[in-house]
């Protein structure tokens, strides 16, 4: 089997991806096809003995879309340009449409309604509506034509038929029946609102793809390779498995490998999410994209190209994002049956009045047009986007950034919530939790000496000790002969006296006995603390424990979720002992510990159980990005990495976990409004269409004119928008 990626142009809505997927799967030799509407790409697995790539491209073009094979090893620049072009085109269409639609709105729906007579108003409105209908609205006609060719219907079909009916009836009236009125402004305003929604959608899709671009930028473009004893700088793409790569202090690791020479501490927070740098020596693995902090080392490349950990994370994000379905599919499903039904009813209305009942041609024509006008999908088209726009606005005011309707759709029916540990449940910054003095020493003197030594260090634990000393307003001394000992700790002199600060390995290195404190240290470590021993040349003077404390609202948020019937899990790459300690403090009993970055998404899949349950993932690190994308809803902390924030469906800007509860409440309120809107949109049609067709004419003499039909249609839209605006007062 061979895999290929095809860039697709001309996709108008989520139903397009379904249509293209079906077409590709019909091609003999295609094993699997996944069309990602977010990236406008199709990933296809096929038997190259049975089908070639050009046949796959032709199968997509045959149903009305553009397609080109993406070159292997592409850097995403072409896709980036494509997305920017799409956004700019929609923005220009929106500007053009607004220029004409706004004055049409003023004349047709404001001035004329309050009795202000505008000379030649009908012809002015005709001149304003025409470019909107046929220049800006061209994309809807194209989308409708593609759907019709493939025996389908979508929102483009609804918009095209509805606006064309209003436009053509208006044109007929101003030419042949001026007294009947016109509806030019209706079609112009509707097209403008729909284009606005499509532009916002395009911007959101582009920002989603930013996550992948930022991940790609983590790995350096060049690296220093040692060949025949010489240092040679070469492109990362040219490095092969087995090459020895040199990494100097402050440089990023280019690709995955194993250290063969040297010792250093490596900041893996962008991959593992853990804030404390990891000590690395000969035989230890390093991951591409991580940052070397202090020492220099050389490593042998073990994974290159698409096999690196970072590349796997990028692939996982792309795959997970491709399986998300937008909430607008509700309307698309309805439209698939609604549009053909309305057309049939309109034709039946004309035939009944003209051929069976013998009515005049104009009467029969107006009756059928009234059916189309009252069935114009304004309300149905506005039902979802207006609710989402108001709902996301409410969220933004509360520091909750919701990136789309799919997030709101999934958030109200969650079964599980998985929290990352570091930076999500915890603060992400180590803090001193306890200070113990031994012998005649005091806690103050132990902290003062330790901080005086650590102020020359850049280690996160050093920052925690120095910050603690500053809080107590201690006077720090100047140290001399400071030396960091990787994997052990540090040594320095203060006023000529030698001190050591670090772990038990450091004490053993200099012959300092620690038997008397081992039990206390084990107890502190069981609670998730890192313990640092302070000694002089003779004995241990005391020890300082530091830990990444949980946030103030973590336990409260967990309790609130549990009361809502949601099961809470914690996932971390940390050891099980530390994980249990932190989880216990937060009130969590379900734990996934010692989980590799690429496996986090698999744990989300496990809880999803093949799509039976909705799962939310809450995180802040790059290592969380695949899981955030795989989850039905990814929630990123505002203090987290840019990649996590771009990948997450919801971003909590205030870093308050209680905002998750608010987000879920907002989701339920917004989805309720969408369902209400869709009910009223369809209710107007169910009641209005029969009346427009003349169901009450013989019994009550009531015949719904196109003017009244247009008014009813407008009323349905107003009710939908008004109902959506009520979300502004929802209590979170």
XYZ file of C-alpha atoms in Angstrom:
732
model
C 0.000 0.000 0.000
C 1.134 3.521 -0.815
C 0.074 6.726 0.898
C -0.356 10.070 -0.823
C -1.698 13.497 0.073
C -3.781 15.607 -2.304
C -4.476 19.329 -1.851
C -8.115 20.122 -2.708
C -9.587 23.457 -3.790
C -13.236 24.488 -3.986
C -14.468 22.909 -0.749
C -17.404 25.001 0.503
C -18.663 23.171 3.578
C -18.174 20.075 5.699
C -20.458 18.040 3.433
C -17.903 18.541 0.638
C -15.418 16.372 2.530
C -18.035 13.619 2.796
C -18.796 13.865 -0.912
C -15.117 13.651 -1.898
C -14.493 10.786 0.525
C -17.310 8.771 -1.046
C -15.976 9.459 -4.547
C -12.457 8.351 -3.612
C -13.618 5.180 -1.885
C -15.454 4.152 -5.059
C -12.145 4.087 -6.960
C -10.855 0.535 -7.315
C -7.602 0.080 -5.415
C -8.282 2.700 -2.744
C -7.973 1.133 0.685
C -8.718 4.183 2.811
C -9.471 7.857 2.192
C -9.639 10.626 4.777
C -10.588 14.116 3.588
C -9.625 16.816 6.095
C -11.913 19.826 5.653
C -9.761 21.837 8.068
C -6.651 21.586 5.889
C -8.402 20.952 2.534
C -6.332 17.812 2.080
C -7.117 14.201 1.272
C -4.882 11.481 2.712
C -5.275 8.304 0.679
C -3.957 4.762 1.117
C -4.080 2.834 -2.162
C -2.706 -0.122 -4.085
C -0.403 1.395 -6.705
C -0.687 -1.769 -8.799
C -4.398 -1.084 -9.292
C -4.593 2.712 -9.359
C -2.228 5.640 -9.935
C -2.156 9.063 -8.279
C -3.335 10.842 -11.437
C -6.492 8.705 -11.424
C -7.205 9.791 -7.839
C -6.750 13.432 -8.851
C -9.101 12.956 -11.823
C -11.756 11.342 -9.607
C -11.796 14.470 -7.435
C -11.826 16.851 -10.395
C -14.638 14.849 -11.998
C -17.067 15.795 -9.231
C -16.211 19.505 -9.500
C -13.228 20.196 -7.247
C -9.605 21.140 -7.922
C -6.869 18.716 -6.875
C -3.065 18.489 -6.889
C -0.717 15.929 -5.364
C 1.342 17.347 -2.484
C 5.061 16.721 -3.016
C 6.672 14.418 -0.480
C 8.656 16.287 2.156
C 6.884 19.580 1.490
C 7.436 22.266 4.100
C 3.894 23.579 4.130
C 4.678 26.884 2.398
C 2.345 26.100 -0.529
C -0.486 25.212 1.835
C 0.146 28.365 3.858
C -0.083 30.475 0.711
C -3.254 28.670 -0.342
C -4.947 29.346 3.002
C -3.964 33.023 3.024
C -5.283 33.411 -0.517
C -8.593 31.846 0.512
C -8.921 34.173 3.511
C -8.073 37.261 1.454
C -10.567 36.322 -1.262
C -13.364 35.874 1.268
C -12.417 39.130 2.994
C -12.548 41.010 -0.306
C -15.925 39.448 -1.118
C -17.203 40.443 2.324
C -16.049 44.047 1.838
C -17.609 44.221 -1.629
C -20.845 42.661 -0.444
C -21.096 45.010 2.553
C -20.535 48.082 0.370
C -23.679 47.226 -1.609
C -25.786 45.431 1.031
C -25.611 48.097 3.730
C -27.199 50.914 1.680
C -29.726 48.364 0.397
C -30.611 47.608 3.994
C -31.010 51.322 4.819
C -33.256 51.970 1.839
C -35.311 48.767 1.791
C -35.638 47.923 5.483
C -35.338 51.288 7.197
C -36.317 54.294 5.079
C -39.103 52.615 3.083
C -40.528 51.005 6.220
C -40.831 54.332 8.075
C -42.474 56.025 5.112
C -39.519 57.930 3.667
C -39.851 57.979 -0.112
C -36.643 57.431 -2.018
C -36.875 58.348 -5.730
C -36.424 55.280 -7.968
C -35.870 53.165 -4.850
C -36.704 49.881 -6.597
C -34.160 50.480 -9.355
C -31.514 51.650 -6.886
C -32.045 48.444 -4.887
C -31.824 46.437 -8.111
C -28.480 48.097 -8.898
C -27.211 47.416 -5.360
C -28.387 43.788 -5.136
C -27.216 42.616 -8.579
C -23.427 42.596 -7.931
C -23.998 40.920 -4.564
C -26.207 38.257 -6.125
C -24.035 37.338 -9.090
C -20.480 38.382 -8.203
C -20.301 37.660 -4.479
C -22.928 34.911 -4.683
C -21.194 33.088 -7.521
C -19.614 30.649 -5.064
C -23.049 29.503 -3.872
C -24.204 28.800 -7.403
C -21.033 26.817 -7.999
C -21.523 24.851 -4.778
C -25.156 24.172 -5.672
C -24.160 22.947 -9.143
C -21.554 20.570 -7.711
C -24.119 19.196 -5.249
C -26.730 18.749 -7.973
C -24.282 16.941 -10.244
C -23.664 14.504 -7.414
C -27.349 14.118 -6.519
C -26.957 15.930 -3.232
C -27.954 19.189 -1.550
C -26.189 21.431 0.934
C -26.297 24.897 2.430
C -25.058 26.369 -0.858
C -28.147 24.892 -2.484
C -30.404 26.546 0.064
C -28.709 29.927 -0.179
C -28.628 29.904 -3.985
C -32.281 28.920 -4.448
C -33.598 31.201 -1.709
C -31.751 34.348 -2.736
C -32.366 33.739 -6.432
C -36.105 33.371 -5.799
C -36.208 36.657 -3.913
C -34.065 38.409 -6.521
C -35.920 37.129 -9.579
C -39.345 37.851 -8.096
C -38.177 41.361 -7.267
C -36.903 41.854 -10.800
C -40.210 40.592 -12.230
C -42.195 42.921 -10.003
C -40.292 46.125 -10.726
C -40.580 45.410 -14.481
C -44.117 44.078 -14.712
C -45.905 44.514 -11.366
C -44.451 47.456 -9.391
C -47.274 47.417 -6.862
C -46.300 43.920 -5.683
C -43.074 45.112 -4.043
C -39.523 43.811 -4.116
C -37.082 41.828 -1.959
C -33.661 42.818 -3.289
C -32.298 43.833 0.101
C -33.234 40.436 1.573
C -31.050 38.469 -0.830
C -28.175 40.965 -0.539
C -28.115 40.924 3.272
C -28.385 37.134 3.470
C -25.443 36.611 1.103
C -23.374 39.129 3.097
C -24.019 37.319 6.386
C -23.176 33.935 4.897
C -19.914 35.259 3.423
C -19.059 36.703 6.843
C -19.516 33.249 8.373
C -17.337 31.617 5.714
C -14.579 34.206 6.241
C -14.595 33.605 10.009
C -14.451 29.859 9.346
C -11.474 30.259 6.997
C -9.587 32.325 9.598
C -10.253 29.682 12.257
C -9.000 26.911 9.961
C -5.818 28.876 9.229
C -5.143 29.386 12.924
C -5.606 25.672 13.530
C -2.911 24.978 10.992
C -0.628 27.412 12.834
C -0.201 24.721 15.479
C 1.461 22.388 12.998
C 3.653 25.170 11.610
C 4.875 26.069 15.105
C 5.663 22.455 15.830
C 7.697 22.276 12.641
C 9.651 25.349 13.739
C 10.794 23.644 16.956
C 13.366 21.538 15.155
C 16.359 23.539 13.861
C 16.996 23.654 10.124
C 20.727 22.903 10.501
C 22.934 20.971 12.920
C 26.638 20.345 13.545
C 27.662 16.858 12.450
C 31.069 15.403 13.401
C 32.758 13.705 10.438
C 36.389 12.559 10.504
C 36.954 14.605 13.651
C 35.703 17.826 12.051
C 32.586 19.853 12.861
C 30.460 20.292 9.734
C 27.222 22.268 9.652
C 24.616 20.624 7.444
C 20.866 20.665 6.816
C 18.875 18.482 9.222
C 17.199 16.801 6.240
C 20.629 15.497 5.165
C 21.412 13.828 8.494
C 21.254 10.046 8.403
C 20.758 7.419 11.081
C 24.115 6.767 12.724
C 25.544 10.268 12.215
C 27.058 11.894 15.315
C 25.610 15.335 16.069
C 27.160 17.941 18.390
C 24.862 20.071 20.569
C 26.295 23.150 22.283
C 24.779 25.005 25.286
C 21.647 26.952 24.325
C 21.037 24.962 21.129
C 18.069 22.789 20.289
C 18.485 19.085 19.658
C 17.949 18.547 15.934
C 16.594 14.977 15.837
C 16.144 11.951 18.102
C 19.259 10.103 19.264
C 21.396 8.632 22.046
C 24.217 10.540 23.789
C 27.666 9.089 23.142
C 29.859 11.861 24.627
C 29.180 14.526 27.269
C 26.737 15.395 30.019
C 24.132 18.150 30.351
C 20.639 19.067 31.490
C 17.998 19.220 28.754
C 14.768 21.193 28.920
C 12.134 18.770 27.613
C 9.149 20.831 28.706
C 8.059 21.409 25.115
C 7.825 17.642 24.658
C 7.138 16.143 28.107
C 5.402 19.103 29.741
C 7.571 18.769 32.838
C 9.153 22.025 34.038
C 12.384 20.659 35.558
C 15.243 20.007 33.073
C 16.323 16.374 32.821
C 19.934 15.408 33.468
C 21.379 13.566 30.463
C 24.543 11.503 30.145
C 26.102 8.822 27.942
C 23.489 6.265 26.928
C 20.511 8.548 27.557
C 18.034 9.372 24.787
C 17.426 12.910 23.541
C 14.422 14.141 21.578
C 14.456 16.465 18.592
C 13.151 19.939 19.404
C 14.253 19.924 23.062
C 16.611 22.606 24.417
C 20.111 21.922 25.746
C 20.676 24.077 28.823
C 24.293 23.993 30.023
C 26.859 21.405 28.949
C 27.812 20.262 25.451
C 27.262 16.716 24.261
C 27.304 14.576 21.132
C 24.644 12.049 20.222
C 24.183 9.388 17.575
C 21.089 9.899 15.400
C 18.553 7.081 15.814
C 15.464 8.577 14.143
C 15.325 11.066 11.285
C 12.686 12.679 9.079
C 9.140 11.452 9.564
C 10.232 8.913 12.213
C 11.171 11.453 14.912
C 9.032 12.005 17.991
C 8.187 15.538 16.876
C 7.134 14.326 13.417
C 4.886 11.714 15.011
C 3.255 14.388 17.170
C 2.612 16.549 14.088
C 1.083 13.577 12.243
C -1.136 12.735 15.205
C -2.485 16.280 15.282
C -3.264 16.240 11.548
C -5.040 12.888 11.780
C -7.048 13.812 14.869
C -8.155 17.161 13.456
C -9.341 15.472 10.271
C -11.961 13.471 12.178
C -13.814 16.436 13.644
C -17.290 17.221 12.273
C -18.614 20.809 12.392
C -21.924 21.547 14.032
C -23.207 23.028 10.756
C -23.761 19.467 9.612
C -27.107 19.645 11.427
C -28.299 22.178 8.879
C -26.697 20.296 5.977
C -28.550 17.114 6.897
C -31.855 18.963 7.046
C -31.169 20.765 3.784
C -30.592 17.489 1.958
C -34.323 16.767 2.321
C -35.655 20.296 2.756
C -34.527 21.799 -0.544
C -35.901 19.120 -2.881
C -39.147 19.093 -0.907
C -39.605 22.864 -1.247
C -38.880 22.785 -4.982
C -41.395 19.985 -5.465
C -44.011 21.842 -3.420
C -43.434 25.049 -5.411
C -43.824 23.201 -8.746
C -46.866 21.341 -7.441
C -48.402 24.639 -6.325
C -47.974 26.141 -9.787
C -49.339 23.037 -11.520
C -52.328 22.788 -9.193
C -53.423 26.398 -9.624
C -52.688 26.723 -13.319
C -53.544 23.331 -14.772
C -56.084 21.926 -12.310
C -57.875 24.923 -10.855
C -57.547 27.103 -13.966
C -56.047 30.152 -12.272
C -54.305 32.869 -14.230
C -50.635 32.391 -15.058
C -49.594 35.339 -12.883
C -51.644 34.041 -9.958
C -50.149 30.551 -10.183
C -46.654 31.934 -10.650
C -46.932 34.258 -7.648
C -48.280 31.431 -5.503
C -45.341 29.176 -6.360
C -42.867 32.030 -5.871
C -44.465 32.782 -2.499
C -43.701 29.209 -1.508
C -40.049 29.681 -2.455
C -39.817 33.084 -0.757
C -41.315 31.969 2.536
C -39.062 28.912 2.403
C -35.951 31.004 1.784
C -33.400 29.525 4.193
C -32.547 32.768 5.972
C -33.558 31.509 9.390
C -32.122 28.053 8.820
C -28.857 29.597 7.635
C -28.721 31.919 10.654
C -29.800 29.369 13.281
C -26.320 28.016 13.965
C -23.896 30.895 13.202
C -25.773 33.534 15.212
C -25.897 31.310 18.287
C -22.225 30.451 17.934
C -21.213 34.087 17.419
C -23.101 35.232 20.518
C -21.981 32.210 22.552
C -18.324 32.662 21.681
C -18.649 36.377 22.458
C -19.997 35.577 25.915
C -17.133 33.169 26.408
C -14.561 35.769 25.343
C -15.915 38.256 27.875
C -15.376 35.630 30.547
C -11.848 34.796 29.416
C -12.933 31.598 27.624
C -11.910 31.491 23.954
C -14.016 29.030 21.974
C -12.706 28.340 18.479
C -15.805 26.955 16.800
C -19.210 25.361 16.893
C -17.794 21.847 17.007
C -16.286 22.649 20.413
C -19.609 23.845 21.775
C -21.368 20.838 20.288
C -19.105 18.322 22.016
C -18.700 20.103 25.363
C -22.292 19.655 26.526
C -22.279 15.855 26.401
C -18.935 14.820 27.877
C -18.384 11.551 29.715
C -14.707 11.993 30.660
C -12.289 14.862 31.307
C -8.543 14.160 31.285
C -6.209 16.669 32.954
C -2.507 16.988 32.233
C -0.570 17.403 35.484
C 2.188 19.973 35.074
C 0.950 23.483 34.347
C -2.684 22.376 34.309
C -3.543 20.856 37.681
C -0.296 22.227 39.090
C 1.128 25.722 38.752
C 3.965 24.574 36.493
C 6.581 26.320 38.663
C 8.344 24.537 41.566
C 7.842 26.093 44.991
C 9.624 25.471 48.295
C 7.310 23.369 50.435
C 9.442 22.837 53.532
C 12.819 23.690 55.073
C 14.406 21.435 57.697
C 17.439 22.463 59.743
C 19.722 19.952 61.496
C 21.902 20.380 64.574
C 22.391 23.982 65.681
C 21.371 25.415 62.330
C 18.110 27.273 61.796
C 15.670 27.153 58.880
C 16.592 30.772 58.148
C 20.323 30.030 57.951
C 19.769 26.930 55.765
C 17.627 28.919 53.312
C 20.024 31.876 53.364
C 23.086 29.749 52.512
C 21.205 27.728 49.871
C 19.813 30.838 48.190
C 23.213 32.553 48.244
C 24.651 29.590 46.323
C 21.685 29.090 43.981
C 21.426 32.722 42.845
C 24.188 31.937 40.334
C 22.244 28.981 38.918
C 19.571 28.955 36.189
C 17.846 25.755 37.299
C 14.080 26.057 38.059
C 14.641 24.616 41.541
C 17.232 27.350 42.111
C 14.629 29.955 41.212
C 12.247 28.427 43.750
C 14.843 28.674 46.554
C 15.900 32.228 45.665
C 12.254 33.341 45.442
C 11.583 31.869 48.882
C 14.533 33.788 50.322
C 13.277 37.008 48.726
C 9.836 36.448 50.257
C 11.483 36.256 53.682
C 13.634 39.295 52.813
C 16.866 37.485 53.580
C 20.210 39.100 52.802
C 22.060 36.928 50.286
C 25.840 36.569 50.358
C 28.174 36.511 47.390
C 29.516 33.074 46.558
C 32.868 32.160 45.067
C 34.074 29.252 42.956
C 30.525 28.266 41.983
C 30.422 24.993 40.052
C 27.457 23.049 38.732
C 27.836 19.266 38.798
C 25.351 17.814 36.260
C 23.087 15.175 37.737
C 24.246 15.938 41.270
C 23.914 19.577 42.298
C 26.265 22.498 42.916
C 29.190 23.531 45.094
C 30.426 26.981 46.101
C 32.236 28.922 48.805
C 30.785 31.644 51.005
C 33.263 33.682 53.028
C 35.860 31.017 52.364
C 33.704 28.120 53.624
C 32.840 25.243 51.286
C 29.194 24.209 50.795
C 27.417 21.573 48.746
C 23.754 21.633 47.673
C 22.126 18.777 45.769
C 20.949 15.185 45.898
C 22.255 12.128 47.708
C 24.641 11.353 44.862
C 26.353 14.701 45.470
C 26.695 13.956 49.177
C 28.150 10.518 48.430
C 30.602 12.049 45.957
C 32.136 14.176 48.700
C 31.797 11.610 51.492
C 28.934 13.280 53.380
C 26.788 10.742 55.278
C 22.995 10.963 54.816
C 21.757 7.907 56.767
C 19.989 10.026 59.371
C 17.791 11.821 56.835
C 16.957 9.066 54.317
C 13.624 8.174 55.925
C 12.446 11.794 56.004
C 13.562 12.303 52.414
C 11.666 9.206 51.217
C 8.530 10.476 52.946
C 8.800 13.888 51.274
C 9.483 12.360 47.876
C 6.420 10.139 48.265
C 4.435 13.366 48.489
C 5.842 14.534 45.165
C 8.686 16.700 46.474
C 12.230 17.067 45.189
C 14.618 17.160 48.167
C 17.919 19.131 48.085
C 20.511 18.525 50.801
C 22.766 21.324 52.090
C 26.096 20.427 53.693
C 29.540 21.709 54.455
C 32.617 19.489 54.205
C 31.649 17.561 57.341
C 27.904 16.953 57.605
C 24.417 17.746 56.367
C 23.228 21.121 57.665
C 19.615 20.726 56.511
C 17.463 20.066 53.504
C 14.927 21.908 51.398
C 11.920 20.275 49.725
C 10.359 21.808 46.626
C 7.343 20.718 44.608
C 5.093 21.881 41.833
C 2.021 22.726 43.928
C -1.504 22.312 42.625
C -3.465 25.402 41.644
C -5.888 26.893 44.130
C -8.949 25.978 42.048
C -7.866 22.498 40.914
C -9.691 20.530 43.593
C -12.755 22.748 43.361
C -12.949 22.230 39.590
C -12.509 18.460 39.907
C -15.260 18.274 42.519
C -17.602 20.349 40.355
C -17.009 18.087 37.354
C -17.661 14.983 39.422
C -20.948 16.475 40.645
C -21.912 16.983 36.987
C -21.501 13.236 36.483
C -18.221 13.568 34.567
C -15.414 11.150 35.374
C -12.038 12.859 35.892
C -8.612 11.445 34.976
C -5.069 12.802 35.348
C -2.355 11.978 32.808
C 1.367 12.698 33.134
C 4.800 11.584 32.047
C 5.924 11.792 35.676
C 6.559 8.766 37.898
C 3.593 7.038 39.513
C 4.572 8.046 43.076
C 4.547 11.752 42.254
C 1.411 11.366 40.117
C -0.520 9.736 42.963
C 0.549 12.456 45.377
C -0.639 15.276 43.120
C -3.834 13.452 42.110
C -4.715 12.854 45.749
C -4.404 16.564 46.513
C -6.731 17.373 43.606
C -9.290 14.736 44.546
C -8.611 12.542 41.491
C -8.562 8.754 41.771
C -8.067 7.816 38.098
C -4.427 8.183 36.983
C -2.408 7.574 33.823
C 1.265 7.887 34.866
C 4.595 7.556 33.033
C 2.870 8.137 29.686
C 5.029 8.933 26.659
C 4.062 12.040 24.628
C 3.009 10.059 21.565
C 0.855 7.768 23.717
C -1.308 10.435 25.346
C -3.654 10.521 22.362
C -4.024 6.726 22.624
C -5.346 7.051 26.176
C -7.915 9.543 24.895
C -8.902 7.033 22.189
C -9.235 4.328 24.827
C -11.768 6.349 26.803
C -13.621 7.343 23.630
C -14.203 3.626 23.064
C -14.742 3.873 19.333
C -16.793 7.046 19.572
C -19.229 5.829 22.237
C -18.181 8.497 24.731
C -17.207 12.155 24.489
C -13.817 12.989 26.025
C -12.226 16.345 26.876
C -8.474 16.810 27.274
C -7.094 19.706 29.330
C -3.413 20.595 28.889
C -0.797 23.265 28.257
C 2.300 21.627 26.732
C 3.340 20.590 23.240
C 3.218 17.007 24.432
C -0.489 17.561 25.077
C -1.186 18.760 21.531
C -1.926 15.343 19.952
C -4.252 14.456 22.822
C -5.928 17.873 22.606
C -6.557 17.255 18.909
C -7.683 13.645 19.376
C -10.169 14.549 22.098
C -13.716 15.501 21.201
C -12.857 18.802 22.810
C -9.348 20.044 23.622
C -9.045 22.643 26.377
C -5.744 24.554 26.559
C -4.502 26.740 29.396
C -3.697 30.339 28.445
C -0.283 30.077 30.102
C 0.606 27.019 28.040
C 2.631 26.768 24.867
C 1.412 28.433 21.689
C 1.032 25.047 20.047
C -1.269 23.739 22.785
C -3.333 26.928 22.579
C -3.585 26.683 18.790
C -4.506 23.008 18.907
C -7.042 23.307 21.711
C -10.683 23.944 20.846
C -11.124 26.085 23.966
C -8.470 28.271 25.616
C -8.779 29.347 29.256
C -7.054 32.739 29.283
C -7.268 33.218 33.064
C -5.725 29.786 33.770
C -8.574 29.125 36.180
C -9.808 25.541 35.990
C -13.225 26.667 37.202
C -13.605 28.262 33.784
C -13.991 24.720 32.448
C -17.285 24.524 34.316
C -18.313 27.849 32.792
C -17.365 26.599 29.337
C -19.577 23.530 29.746
C -22.499 25.658 30.927
C -22.000 27.949 27.938
C -21.965 24.914 25.663
C -25.285 23.626 26.973
C -26.892 27.061 26.649
C -25.587 27.596 23.109
C -26.638 24.167 21.835
C -30.076 24.717 23.361
C -30.365 27.994 21.431
C -29.288 26.329 18.188
C -31.951 23.653 18.582
C -34.575 26.267 19.421
C -33.565 28.329 16.399
C -33.743 25.373 14.069
C -37.161 24.465 15.431
C -38.526 27.963 14.817
C -36.888 28.156 11.390
C -38.565 24.930 10.351
C -41.815 25.804 12.144
C -42.254 28.910 10.006
C -41.799 26.783 6.913
C -44.117 23.995 8.061
C -46.877 26.510 8.796
C -46.050 29.105 6.150
C -45.515 26.929 3.079
C -49.048 25.453 3.025
C -50.537 28.919 3.524
C -48.352 30.359 0.776
C -49.453 27.504 -1.499
C -53.095 28.546 -0.943
C -54.315 25.991 1.608
C -56.606 28.619 3.226
C -57.765 30.297 0.042
C -61.037 28.439 -0.526
C -62.027 28.255 3.147
C -61.080 31.762 4.299
C -60.101 33.620 1.135
C -56.572 33.982 2.450
C -53.836 33.949 -0.171
C -50.372 34.715 1.065
C -48.779 37.257 -1.235
C -45.035 37.236 -1.848
C -44.834 40.487 0.161
C -46.366 38.845 3.232
C -44.320 35.719 2.552
C -41.187 37.855 2.528
C -42.303 39.512 5.755
C -42.874 36.120 7.386
C -39.474 35.010 6.204
C -37.882 38.146 7.662
C -39.792 37.609 10.911
C -38.403 34.102 11.190
C -34.897 35.483 10.799
C -35.522 38.191 13.389
C -36.850 35.647 15.876
C -33.795 33.456 15.383
C -31.355 36.333 15.866
C -33.277 37.666 18.871
C -33.321 34.236 20.474
C -29.568 33.939 19.939
C -28.965 37.342 21.528
C -30.628 36.086 24.717
C -27.433 34.107 25.271
C -25.815 37.362 26.382
C -27.661 37.068 29.657
C -26.858 33.444 30.379
C -25.385 32.892 33.847
C -22.149 30.935 33.808
